[in-house]
């Protein structure tokens, strides 16, 4: 596609945390495969001094999404635990802005925009286009992409740097279709290099 990155572009890395990677409590199968690809995007954005945001699921111990509290998931990404840490090989820079979400016991937030300062920070920087990748395609990536579109950003889905859970077969494919129908543009690293 040959995109030229500029000052109004931002990268949003979604939930690349240990618990969502193999060995974690809510692992995306082969979720860690996004790490080297995201590192290339991070390198590309950082080289141009363009902003990089990293969202993280940051739950209290009694979060409503956990089975014990009526939710669908095993405990994961409890704030301050090893499972909530970013994948150790994810090369975040000093300047990366970390966005913690789903921090309230009674509120789920699959989107990085929900209950956070992400949108206001992007506006302050006069960002017009966002590039979104990470985990999981069918939950937090999807909801972050859909909210970015709703907020008026031109939104690019990093198809080579996102992976999903597929609780039901086809969930990821449907999530990608839904994002594209809503206006997201699917790209791979070669489009920005
Ligand atoms: C996520 C399930 C539960 C995600 C977060 O980051 O996609 N999925 N919490
Ligand atoms: Zn969660």
Short mmCIF file of C-alpha atoms and ligand atoms in Angstrom, two decimals:
data_model
loop_
_atom_site.label_atom_id
_atom_site.label_comp_id
_atom_site.label_asym_id
_atom_site.label_seq_id
_atom_site.Cartn_x
_atom_site.Cartn_y
_atom_site.Cartn_z
CA UNK A 1 0.00 0.00 0.00
CA UNK A 2 2.99 2.31 0.52
CA UNK A 3 1.86 4.42 3.47
CA UNK A 4 4.04 7.36 4.45
CA UNK A 5 3.96 7.84 8.19
CA UNK A 6 3.70 11.36 9.57
CA UNK A 7 3.33 13.30 12.82
CA UNK A 8 -0.41 12.66 12.91
CA UNK A 9 0.04 8.86 13.15
CA UNK A 10 0.13 6.79 16.33
CA UNK A 11 0.72 3.11 17.07
CA UNK A 12 -1.52 1.36 19.61
CA UNK A 13 -0.18 -1.97 20.91
CA UNK A 14 -3.02 -3.86 22.59
CA UNK A 15 -2.59 -6.08 25.63
CA UNK A 16 0.63 -7.92 24.80
CA UNK A 17 0.81 -9.34 28.31
CA UNK A 18 2.14 -12.60 29.71
CA UNK A 19 -1.29 -13.96 30.62
CA UNK A 20 -2.38 -13.67 26.99
CA UNK A 21 0.71 -15.54 25.74
CA UNK A 22 1.52 -19.27 25.88
CA UNK A 23 2.02 -20.28 29.52
CA UNK A 24 -0.34 -17.54 30.72
CA UNK A 25 -3.72 -18.00 32.36
CA UNK A 26 -5.73 -16.85 29.32
CA UNK A 27 -3.31 -17.66 26.53
CA UNK A 28 -3.97 -16.83 22.92
CA UNK A 29 -2.57 -19.86 21.07
CA UNK A 30 0.83 -18.69 19.72
CA UNK A 31 0.01 -15.18 20.93
CA UNK A 32 3.70 -14.50 21.43
CA UNK A 33 4.19 -14.63 17.66
CA UNK A 34 2.96 -11.04 17.45
CA UNK A 35 5.90 -9.82 19.55
CA UNK A 36 8.69 -9.71 16.92
CA UNK A 37 6.33 -8.17 14.37
CA UNK A 38 5.12 -5.52 16.83
CA UNK A 39 8.75 -4.79 17.67
CA UNK A 40 9.30 -3.89 14.02
CA UNK A 41 6.31 -1.51 14.07
CA UNK A 42 7.51 -0.01 17.36
CA UNK A 43 10.96 0.46 15.81
CA UNK A 44 9.44 2.13 12.75
CA UNK A 45 7.30 4.54 14.80
CA UNK A 46 10.07 5.30 17.28
CA UNK A 47 12.53 5.99 14.45
CA UNK A 48 10.13 8.68 13.23
CA UNK A 49 9.56 10.00 16.78
CA UNK A 50 5.90 9.03 16.41
CA UNK A 51 3.87 8.19 19.51
CA UNK A 52 3.45 4.62 20.69
CA UNK A 53 0.72 3.63 23.14
CA UNK A 54 0.57 0.25 24.88
CA UNK A 55 -2.70 -0.77 26.47
CA UNK A 56 -2.84 -3.33 29.25
CA UNK A 57 -5.61 -5.25 30.94
CA UNK A 58 -5.15 -4.24 34.58
CA UNK A 59 -7.78 -5.95 36.69
CA UNK A 60 -8.40 -5.88 40.43
CA UNK A 61 -8.47 -9.38 41.99
CA UNK A 62 -12.26 -9.31 42.19
CA UNK A 63 -12.94 -8.24 38.62
CA UNK A 64 -16.37 -9.05 37.19
CA UNK A 65 -14.86 -10.78 34.13
CA UNK A 66 -13.49 -13.58 36.32
CA UNK A 67 -15.53 -16.79 36.68
CA UNK A 68 -15.68 -16.46 40.47
CA UNK A 69 -17.47 -13.12 40.03
CA UNK A 70 -19.87 -14.23 37.32
CA UNK A 71 -17.71 -13.52 34.27
CA UNK A 72 -16.57 -15.75 31.42
CA UNK A 73 -12.81 -15.81 32.07
CA UNK A 74 -10.32 -17.38 34.45
CA UNK A 75 -8.41 -14.82 36.52
CA UNK A 76 -5.92 -12.97 34.28
CA UNK A 77 -3.89 -9.76 34.21
CA UNK A 78 -4.42 -8.96 37.86
CA UNK A 79 -2.67 -5.62 38.38
CA UNK A 80 0.83 -5.91 39.76
CA UNK A 81 1.20 -9.67 39.08
CA UNK A 82 3.70 -11.30 36.71
CA UNK A 83 0.84 -12.32 34.43
CA UNK A 84 -0.09 -8.68 33.94
CA UNK A 85 3.42 -7.73 32.79
CA UNK A 86 4.09 -6.99 29.15
CA UNK A 87 5.70 -9.87 27.28
CA UNK A 88 9.39 -9.73 28.22
CA UNK A 89 10.51 -9.49 24.60
CA UNK A 90 8.17 -6.64 23.68
CA UNK A 91 10.53 -3.72 23.07
CA UNK A 92 8.65 -0.80 24.52
CA UNK A 93 10.58 2.45 24.73
CA UNK A 94 10.87 4.91 27.58
CA UNK A 95 8.49 7.19 25.70
CA UNK A 96 5.76 4.56 25.26
CA UNK A 97 2.55 5.67 26.95
CA UNK A 98 0.99 2.88 28.99
CA UNK A 99 -2.80 2.83 29.13
CA UNK A 100 -4.32 0.66 31.89
CA UNK A 101 -7.90 -0.45 31.40
CA UNK A 102 -10.64 -2.50 33.07
CA UNK A 103 -9.30 -1.36 36.42
CA UNK A 104 -12.68 -1.16 38.17
CA UNK A 105 -14.15 -4.33 39.75
CA UNK A 106 -17.60 -3.79 38.26
CA UNK A 107 -16.69 -2.70 34.73
CA UNK A 108 -15.40 -4.64 31.74
CA UNK A 109 -13.36 -2.72 29.17
CA UNK A 110 -12.24 -4.62 26.10
CA UNK A 111 -11.48 -1.34 24.35
CA UNK A 112 -8.42 0.75 25.15
CA UNK A 113 -10.67 3.79 24.79
CA UNK A 114 -13.13 2.70 27.46
CA UNK A 115 -12.67 4.49 30.78
CA UNK A 116 -9.18 5.74 29.83
CA UNK A 117 -7.46 8.93 28.67
CA UNK A 118 -6.45 7.39 25.33
CA UNK A 119 -8.75 9.47 23.17
CA UNK A 120 -7.89 12.77 24.85
CA UNK A 121 -4.15 12.01 24.60
CA UNK A 122 -4.49 11.23 20.88
CA UNK A 123 -6.45 14.46 20.33
CA UNK A 124 -3.89 16.49 22.22
CA UNK A 125 -1.22 15.16 19.87
CA UNK A 126 -3.47 15.91 16.88
CA UNK A 127 -3.39 12.28 15.82
CA UNK A 128 -5.53 11.52 12.77
CA UNK A 129 -4.57 7.91 12.00
CA UNK A 130 -4.08 5.03 14.40
CA UNK A 131 -2.39 1.69 13.74
CA UNK A 132 -3.67 -1.07 16.00
CA UNK A 133 -2.32 -4.56 16.66
CA UNK A 134 -1.85 -7.04 19.51
CA UNK A 135 -4.03 -9.41 21.52
CA UNK A 136 -6.68 -10.57 21.20
CA UNK A 137 -8.08 -9.97 17.69
CA UNK A 138 -11.58 -11.08 18.68
CA UNK A 139 -11.79 -9.08 21.93
CA UNK A 140 -9.58 -6.16 22.82
CA UNK A 141 -8.13 -5.47 19.37
CA UNK A 142 -11.61 -5.57 17.84
CA UNK A 143 -13.17 -3.28 20.43
CA UNK A 144 -10.25 -0.84 20.33
CA UNK A 145 -10.41 -0.66 16.53
CA UNK A 146 -14.20 -0.14 16.51
CA UNK A 147 -13.95 2.62 19.13
CA UNK A 148 -11.11 4.31 17.22
CA UNK A 149 -13.32 4.39 14.12
CA UNK A 150 -16.27 5.73 16.13
CA UNK A 151 -14.04 8.46 17.52
CA UNK A 152 -13.21 9.50 13.96
CA UNK A 153 -9.66 8.21 13.55
CA UNK A 154 -8.58 6.61 10.28
CA UNK A 155 -7.87 3.17 11.62
CA UNK A 156 -5.44 0.57 10.36
CA UNK A 157 -5.53 -3.02 11.61
CA UNK A 158 -2.11 -4.66 11.72
CA UNK A 159 -3.15 -8.05 10.37
CA UNK A 160 0.35 -9.50 10.70
CA UNK A 161 0.65 -8.39 14.34
CA UNK A 162 -2.69 -9.46 15.83
CA UNK A 163 -3.85 -12.85 17.03
CA UNK A 164 -7.05 -14.03 18.67
CA UNK A 165 -8.58 -16.59 21.00
CA UNK A 166 -11.24 -18.18 18.73
CA UNK A 167 -13.36 -19.42 21.64
CA UNK A 168 -15.82 -20.33 18.87
CA UNK A 169 -14.28 -21.39 15.56
CA UNK A 170 -14.29 -18.43 13.17
CA UNK A 171 -14.41 -15.70 15.83
CA UNK A 172 -11.20 -14.10 14.57
CA UNK A 173 -12.25 -14.14 10.95
CA UNK A 174 -15.61 -12.61 11.89
CA UNK A 175 -13.89 -9.99 14.05
CA UNK A 176 -11.64 -9.00 11.14
CA UNK A 177 -14.65 -8.84 8.79
CA UNK A 178 -16.49 -6.65 11.31
CA UNK A 179 -13.54 -4.27 11.67
CA UNK A 180 -13.10 -3.99 7.90
CA UNK A 181 -16.85 -3.44 7.35
CA UNK A 182 -16.75 -0.68 9.95
CA UNK A 183 -13.99 1.05 7.98
CA UNK A 184 -10.70 -0.36 9.25
CA UNK A 185 -7.96 -0.89 6.68
CA UNK A 186 -5.95 -4.08 7.03
CA UNK A 187 -2.22 -3.67 6.49
CA UNK A 188 1.03 -5.53 7.07
CA UNK A 189 4.50 -4.26 7.91
CA UNK A 190 5.55 -4.00 4.26
CA UNK A 191 2.92 -1.24 3.87
CA UNK A 192 4.78 1.09 6.26
CA UNK A 193 8.38 0.19 5.47
C1 LIG B 1 -9.02 -9.72 26.69
C2 LIG B 1 -10.43 -11.39 27.38
C3 LIG B 1 -10.49 -10.84 28.64
C4 LIG B 1 -8.18 -9.13 25.59
C5 LIG B 1 -9.06 -9.15 27.94
O1 LIG B 1 -7.18 -8.43 25.90
O2 LIG B 1 -8.48 -9.36 24.39
N1 LIG B 1 -9.71 -10.82 26.41
N2 LIG B 1 -9.80 -9.72 28.90
ZN1 LIG B 2 -9.51 -9.03 30.91
#
